[in-house]
Amino acid sequence: MDYSKAILVREFEKLLLDQFSKGTLNGTVHTCVGQETIAVAISENFKKGDKVFSNHRGHGHFISVGGDVKFLLAEMLGKKCGISSGIGGSQHLYNDNFISNGIQGGLAPVAVGYAYANKLKQNDNISIVFLGDGTMGEGIVYEALNLAAIYSSPTLFVMENNGYAQSTPFKMIKKGEIKNRIEGFGVNYIKTSIWASDFETAIHEAVIKTREGQPVFLEIECYRLNSHSKGDDNRDVLEIERFVDIDPINVFYREHPVEALEYESFSKKLLAEYLEELSTEESLNSMKKHLAVYNEKVTTERLSVEKIGKRINKLINEGLDLFLAKENSIFLGEDIMQTTEYTPGNYGGAFKVSERLSDKYNNRVFNTPICESSIIGFAIGSSLNGYKSIAEIMFGDFLTLTLDQILQQASKIPEMFGQKVALPMIVRTPMGGRRGYGPTHSQNIEKHFLFIPNTRVLALNSFYNPTSIFKSLYEYNDILTLIIEDKISYTKEIFWKDLKGYEIVKTEEEFPTLIFSPTKIKSNLTILCYGGMLDEVLASIDDLISEEIFPEVICPIQISPFNINKVIESTAKTKNICVVEEGSKYAALSGEIFSYFIENNLEIGRALRISNESLIPCAKEAELTTIPNKNIIFEEIKKFIYE
């Protein structure tokens, strides 16, 4: 055991508490005093290419695997030169072999996906994910264990069992044996403690087994000598004193006082030097602002709409095929495989979008258990390890289960570490009703995922070939892209309608906006729609024209962040605008569009929103009168214009 490193970690943690008491440290700090030897022992089995996935109590983990101590201290002090430029603070650190996040268990599936990419690369590198005993209440940890076992992902789960989840004793919230839980997933379980004679041997064994290509769960009993964070401690003082006495570092001081004091003196001197050097460094004092809606002038070009006789689900399949043709790509989701060793009949996804891809790209297209949150986490991990990932969520309604991974991991990882971290991943999902699937399988809930930082949302439509989108995403994507696909449109042919008297142009953007304009008469209404609503709007045009309503239809593919330029230009001409959304209009895209007009003092004239404000029923007739359709659109617009 390298006690010089363990003592350095302890002195670092003590310095943080001292600086906090002096008011130079902002926020909070969770020290690992008492647990230092775990990180040090793990680090002695660490090799280049391994990656640590840490948590809120991660300073010791970071230092032990070679993290820069000076710039870690700078981060704690809020300096721009810090590990995460002062953004991440105590809980959010990153370098080539380390990543941490304060969301309990949130990085567990990410670690599994990262390790699976190592498996595809055929190296012996591993993921090491640190968990506290309190994290064993998080469902995502068990999802991650299941995925690791199923895919033989070389992931070492290290549970630092200090007996307390903040102020709650583990024995109050634990039933049964942890060993039984872990082995129930078919994962190797090893247990030791920081006081055991086999402590270092057990860690070495766990790492070796993981390198052999199997997940391992290593439970290490330990004790946190300090409070949970700064001073929140309700434990028995006598209990703490007992563990102070048997603490491995304190034992080392008693048994090797000369070496211990030398290590302590060196650490204190080094940290004092760092503190002095950092005193003149600039603190972080501002942050980048994210624009949800922006106005950027763009040129247009004519859109070719030559009929090609292909259904949209087939074209999405071809786009996925182009994406997967590159070796550094994976595609995962529920029921996406064509066949399996147990099911010889053809499947290829609930909507046949993934047909034949698993046969063509073995080990890179695969079925997952039902675990939507961890599907996203797995994709994040593989994307961090050089793979471009596509995750399918079978129904858009189930995106609610993924929000933590999208909001707390995928949207923040590219930015919160003070450096650009590429995350080239796609999440695809079908949205919409009109199939009789009822209240939990028919919703358009994309509004809940709009305007999340570092997250792009695209809505496919029936007048733009999706293969072009997948080509662009492979070449240029470096953030999470959520693709919304309309279920009804899957079986339609691309460019299904002849639009006599209209021309179609597209903006010259990577993910363009389509503009349908009458050629022989001036427009007197702007209609904004996206996704499946484009078909309903186009189907209503003939009836609208018969009432001398001549709409210019604007259909963006990228709906978040949203370039409002063409909406402003069109509305300036027509003076009337109607936004058609299949989901609820409240806190949705239309609300942000109208807010932009008001905030920027832009003339808008009259405005109408058509949406669905009801649960979606299974009954066919009720469903058809609930979701906006061509008849509803026609009647609402006619009333809007003439009443």
XYZ file of C-alpha atoms in Angstrom, residues 142-428:
287
model
C -29.484 -2.807 -10.846
C -30.272 -2.050 -14.483
C -26.547 -1.454 -15.024
C -25.588 -4.701 -13.277
C -28.026 -6.572 -15.484
C -26.633 -5.015 -18.667
C -23.056 -5.687 -17.569
C -23.871 -9.356 -16.981
C -25.834 -9.839 -20.209
C -23.141 -8.299 -22.424
C -20.120 -9.497 -20.407
C -19.069 -5.892 -20.106
C -15.762 -5.630 -18.191
C -17.004 -3.347 -15.436
C -15.785 -3.315 -11.844
C -18.456 -2.013 -9.472
C -16.769 -0.858 -6.252
C -19.184 -0.354 -3.376
C -17.598 1.686 -0.598
C -19.814 0.561 2.249
C -19.211 3.069 5.036
C -22.466 2.144 6.751
C -24.295 5.425 6.229
C -26.256 7.127 3.454
C -25.670 10.671 4.680
C -27.409 10.385 8.075
C -29.320 7.146 7.478
C -27.675 3.913 8.686
C -27.428 1.335 5.927
C -28.901 -1.345 8.181
C -32.133 0.683 8.394
C -32.683 0.593 4.628
C -31.223 -2.782 3.697
C -33.004 -6.115 3.662
C -31.395 -9.367 2.701
C -27.797 -9.796 1.649
C -26.073 -7.631 -0.965
C -24.276 -10.763 -2.119
C -27.573 -12.400 -3.059
C -28.711 -9.352 -4.996
C -25.509 -9.214 -7.025
C -25.187 -12.930 -7.708
C -28.822 -12.906 -8.796
C -27.640 -11.046 -11.905
C -24.884 -13.554 -12.521
C -22.234 -11.017 -11.515
C -19.127 -12.081 -9.577
C -19.279 -10.855 -5.977
C -16.222 -10.258 -3.776
C -16.265 -8.780 -0.290
C -13.503 -7.400 1.878
C -12.839 -4.492 4.240
C -10.159 -1.852 4.669
C -9.150 -3.604 7.925
C -8.957 -7.141 6.473
C -5.697 -8.960 5.835
C -6.919 -9.853 2.323
C -7.869 -6.248 1.448
C -5.289 -5.655 -1.291
C -5.452 -9.257 -2.496
C -9.223 -9.085 -2.911
C -8.944 -5.883 -4.918
C -6.285 -7.396 -7.157
C -8.452 -10.488 -7.700
C -11.459 -8.334 -8.576
C -9.495 -6.337 -11.152
C -7.991 -9.463 -12.726
C -11.427 -11.091 -13.079
C -12.819 -7.934 -14.635
C -9.963 -7.797 -17.144
C -10.828 -11.335 -18.155
C -14.075 -9.951 -19.539
C -16.667 -10.331 -16.807
C -18.304 -7.765 -14.527
C -17.351 -7.908 -10.865
C -18.996 -6.337 -7.827
C -16.531 -5.569 -5.045
C -18.022 -4.632 -1.682
C -15.512 -2.952 0.633
C -16.543 -2.233 4.179
C -15.058 1.004 5.476
C -15.907 3.961 7.695
C -16.184 7.658 6.981
C -14.406 9.486 9.803
C -15.719 12.923 8.839
C -19.263 14.119 8.394
C -21.191 13.491 5.176
C -20.213 16.892 3.811
C -19.011 19.804 5.930
C -20.516 19.366 9.378
C -23.721 17.347 9.094
C -23.020 14.434 11.396
C -25.463 12.761 13.785
C -23.512 9.587 14.488
C -22.530 8.351 17.932
C -19.272 10.054 18.964
C -18.041 6.871 20.681
C -18.616 4.913 17.473
C -16.551 7.412 15.493
C -13.753 7.262 18.073
C -13.586 3.460 17.787
C -13.087 3.699 14.047
C -10.582 6.543 14.366
C -8.479 4.182 16.449
C -8.443 1.382 13.852
C -8.268 3.628 10.805
C -5.507 2.224 8.508
C -3.743 5.573 8.127
C -3.784 6.194 11.870
C -2.428 2.678 12.404
C 0.328 3.479 9.899
C 1.195 6.607 11.897
C 1.558 4.494 15.047
C 3.545 1.722 13.420
C 5.678 3.845 11.052
C 5.778 7.297 12.625
C 8.899 8.529 10.824
C 7.646 7.681 7.334
C 4.154 8.897 8.133
C 5.353 12.288 9.346
C 7.637 12.609 6.322
C 4.687 11.944 4.003
C 2.535 14.378 5.954
C 5.191 17.103 5.887
C 5.727 16.666 2.149
C 1.991 16.772 1.454
C 1.389 19.867 3.559
C 4.293 21.700 1.964
C 3.173 20.758 -1.543
C -0.427 21.805 -0.908
C 0.654 25.060 0.688
C 2.737 25.846 -2.392
C -0.203 25.076 -4.647
C -2.492 27.242 -2.535
C -0.073 30.156 -2.756
C 0.413 29.754 -6.515
C -3.334 29.644 -7.081
C -4.068 32.733 -5.011
C -3.446 35.003 -7.995
C -5.268 32.866 -10.544
C -8.461 34.244 -12.061
C -11.754 32.936 -10.734
C -14.591 31.877 -13.008
C -17.025 34.794 -13.134
C -19.390 34.108 -16.021
C -20.971 31.278 -17.982
C -22.043 30.640 -21.542
C -25.708 31.350 -22.204
C -27.745 28.875 -24.219
C -30.233 30.214 -26.757
C -33.382 28.139 -27.094
C -34.777 30.268 -29.935
C -32.528 32.356 -32.185
C -32.849 34.404 -35.363
C -30.164 33.577 -37.909
C -30.543 34.607 -41.531
C -30.366 31.597 -43.862
C -30.610 31.182 -47.601
C -32.870 28.676 -49.321
C -32.733 26.338 -52.283
C -35.359 24.371 -54.130
C -36.214 20.977 -52.659
C -36.296 18.101 -55.116
C -39.418 16.018 -54.505
C -39.041 13.352 -57.156
C -41.018 10.302 -56.055
C -38.831 7.309 -55.240
C -41.512 4.814 -54.206
C -40.085 4.081 -50.758
C -41.776 4.092 -47.386
C -40.369 6.252 -44.657
C -39.584 3.348 -42.320
C -37.531 1.820 -45.149
C -35.645 5.087 -45.661
C -34.895 5.347 -41.932
C -33.613 1.778 -42.112
C -31.340 2.768 -45.001
C -30.105 5.746 -42.985
C -29.290 3.493 -40.054
C -27.514 1.129 -42.424
C -25.313 3.958 -43.718
C -24.534 4.957 -40.126
C -23.690 1.434 -39.016
C -21.528 0.747 -42.064
C -18.789 2.521 -40.123
C -17.107 0.207 -37.612
C -17.176 2.677 -34.717
C -20.957 2.679 -34.314
C -23.511 0.736 -32.298
C -27.301 0.506 -32.216
C -29.190 -0.765 -29.183
C -32.773 -0.897 -28.001
C -35.671 -3.122 -27.077
C -36.692 -5.706 -29.709
C -34.653 -4.288 -32.575
C -32.951 -7.506 -33.718
C -34.059 -9.401 -36.803
C -33.600 -12.859 -35.315
C -31.985 -14.371 -32.235
C -30.703 -17.827 -31.387
C -33.957 -18.401 -29.501
C -36.367 -16.772 -31.974
C -35.713 -17.782 -35.595
C -38.647 -15.802 -36.980
C -37.959 -12.376 -38.484
C -38.788 -9.303 -36.429
C -36.689 -6.159 -36.904
C -38.398 -3.791 -34.520
C -41.957 -2.901 -33.595
C -42.233 -0.738 -36.723
C -39.722 -2.664 -38.891
C -37.272 0.219 -38.840
C -34.324 -1.975 -37.802
C -35.056 -4.834 -40.209
C -32.002 -7.005 -41.059
C -29.500 -4.688 -39.376
C -28.602 -7.117 -36.568
C -27.818 -9.820 -39.126
C -25.507 -7.452 -40.950
C -23.767 -5.862 -37.959
C -23.273 -8.600 -35.405
C -22.415 -7.410 -31.852
C -23.099 -3.799 -32.810
C -26.896 -4.091 -33.142
C -28.492 -5.799 -30.177
C -31.590 -6.149 -28.048
C -31.630 -4.808 -24.515
C -33.798 -5.571 -21.507
C -36.609 -3.142 -20.738
C -34.497 -0.482 -19.007
C -34.942 2.791 -20.861
C -32.819 4.888 -18.525
C -29.856 2.549 -18.722
C -30.206 2.172 -22.487
C -29.425 5.882 -22.695
C -26.646 5.577 -20.109
C -25.069 2.689 -22.023
C -25.146 4.777 -25.220
C -23.518 7.691 -23.398
C -20.715 5.428 -22.206
C -19.968 3.920 -25.602
C -20.030 7.413 -27.127
C -17.474 8.601 -24.576
C -15.259 5.717 -25.658
C -15.101 6.568 -29.347
C -18.263 4.888 -30.614
C -21.127 6.754 -32.283
C -24.206 5.370 -30.600
C -27.856 5.075 -31.551
C -30.368 4.158 -28.860
C -33.972 3.370 -29.731
C -36.786 3.950 -27.259
C -39.672 1.838 -28.515
C -42.388 4.406 -27.787
C -41.823 8.110 -27.262
C -44.043 7.947 -24.194
C -41.255 6.021 -22.455
C -38.838 8.935 -22.784
C -39.994 10.065 -19.355
C -37.990 7.138 -17.961
C -34.837 8.491 -19.611
C -34.978 12.095 -18.420
C -32.352 11.746 -15.694
C -29.766 10.351 -18.106
C -30.610 12.943 -20.748
C -30.739 15.964 -18.452
C -28.134 15.142 -15.792
C -25.635 13.233 -17.910
C -25.909 13.618 -21.693
C -26.766 17.325 -21.731
C -24.144 18.334 -19.154
C -21.156 16.127 -19.977
C -20.226 18.134 -23.116
C -19.883 21.351 -21.098
C -19.724 21.006 -17.325
C -16.094 19.882 -17.219
C -14.819 23.164 -18.627
C -13.783 21.567 -21.888
C -15.564 20.301 -24.953
C -16.375 16.621 -24.439
C -17.782 15.108 -27.607
C -20.868 12.954 -27.136
C -21.849 11.723 -30.622
C -25.058 9.897 -29.791
C -28.589 9.626 -31.149
C -31.805 8.684 -29.419
C -34.601 7.664 -31.806
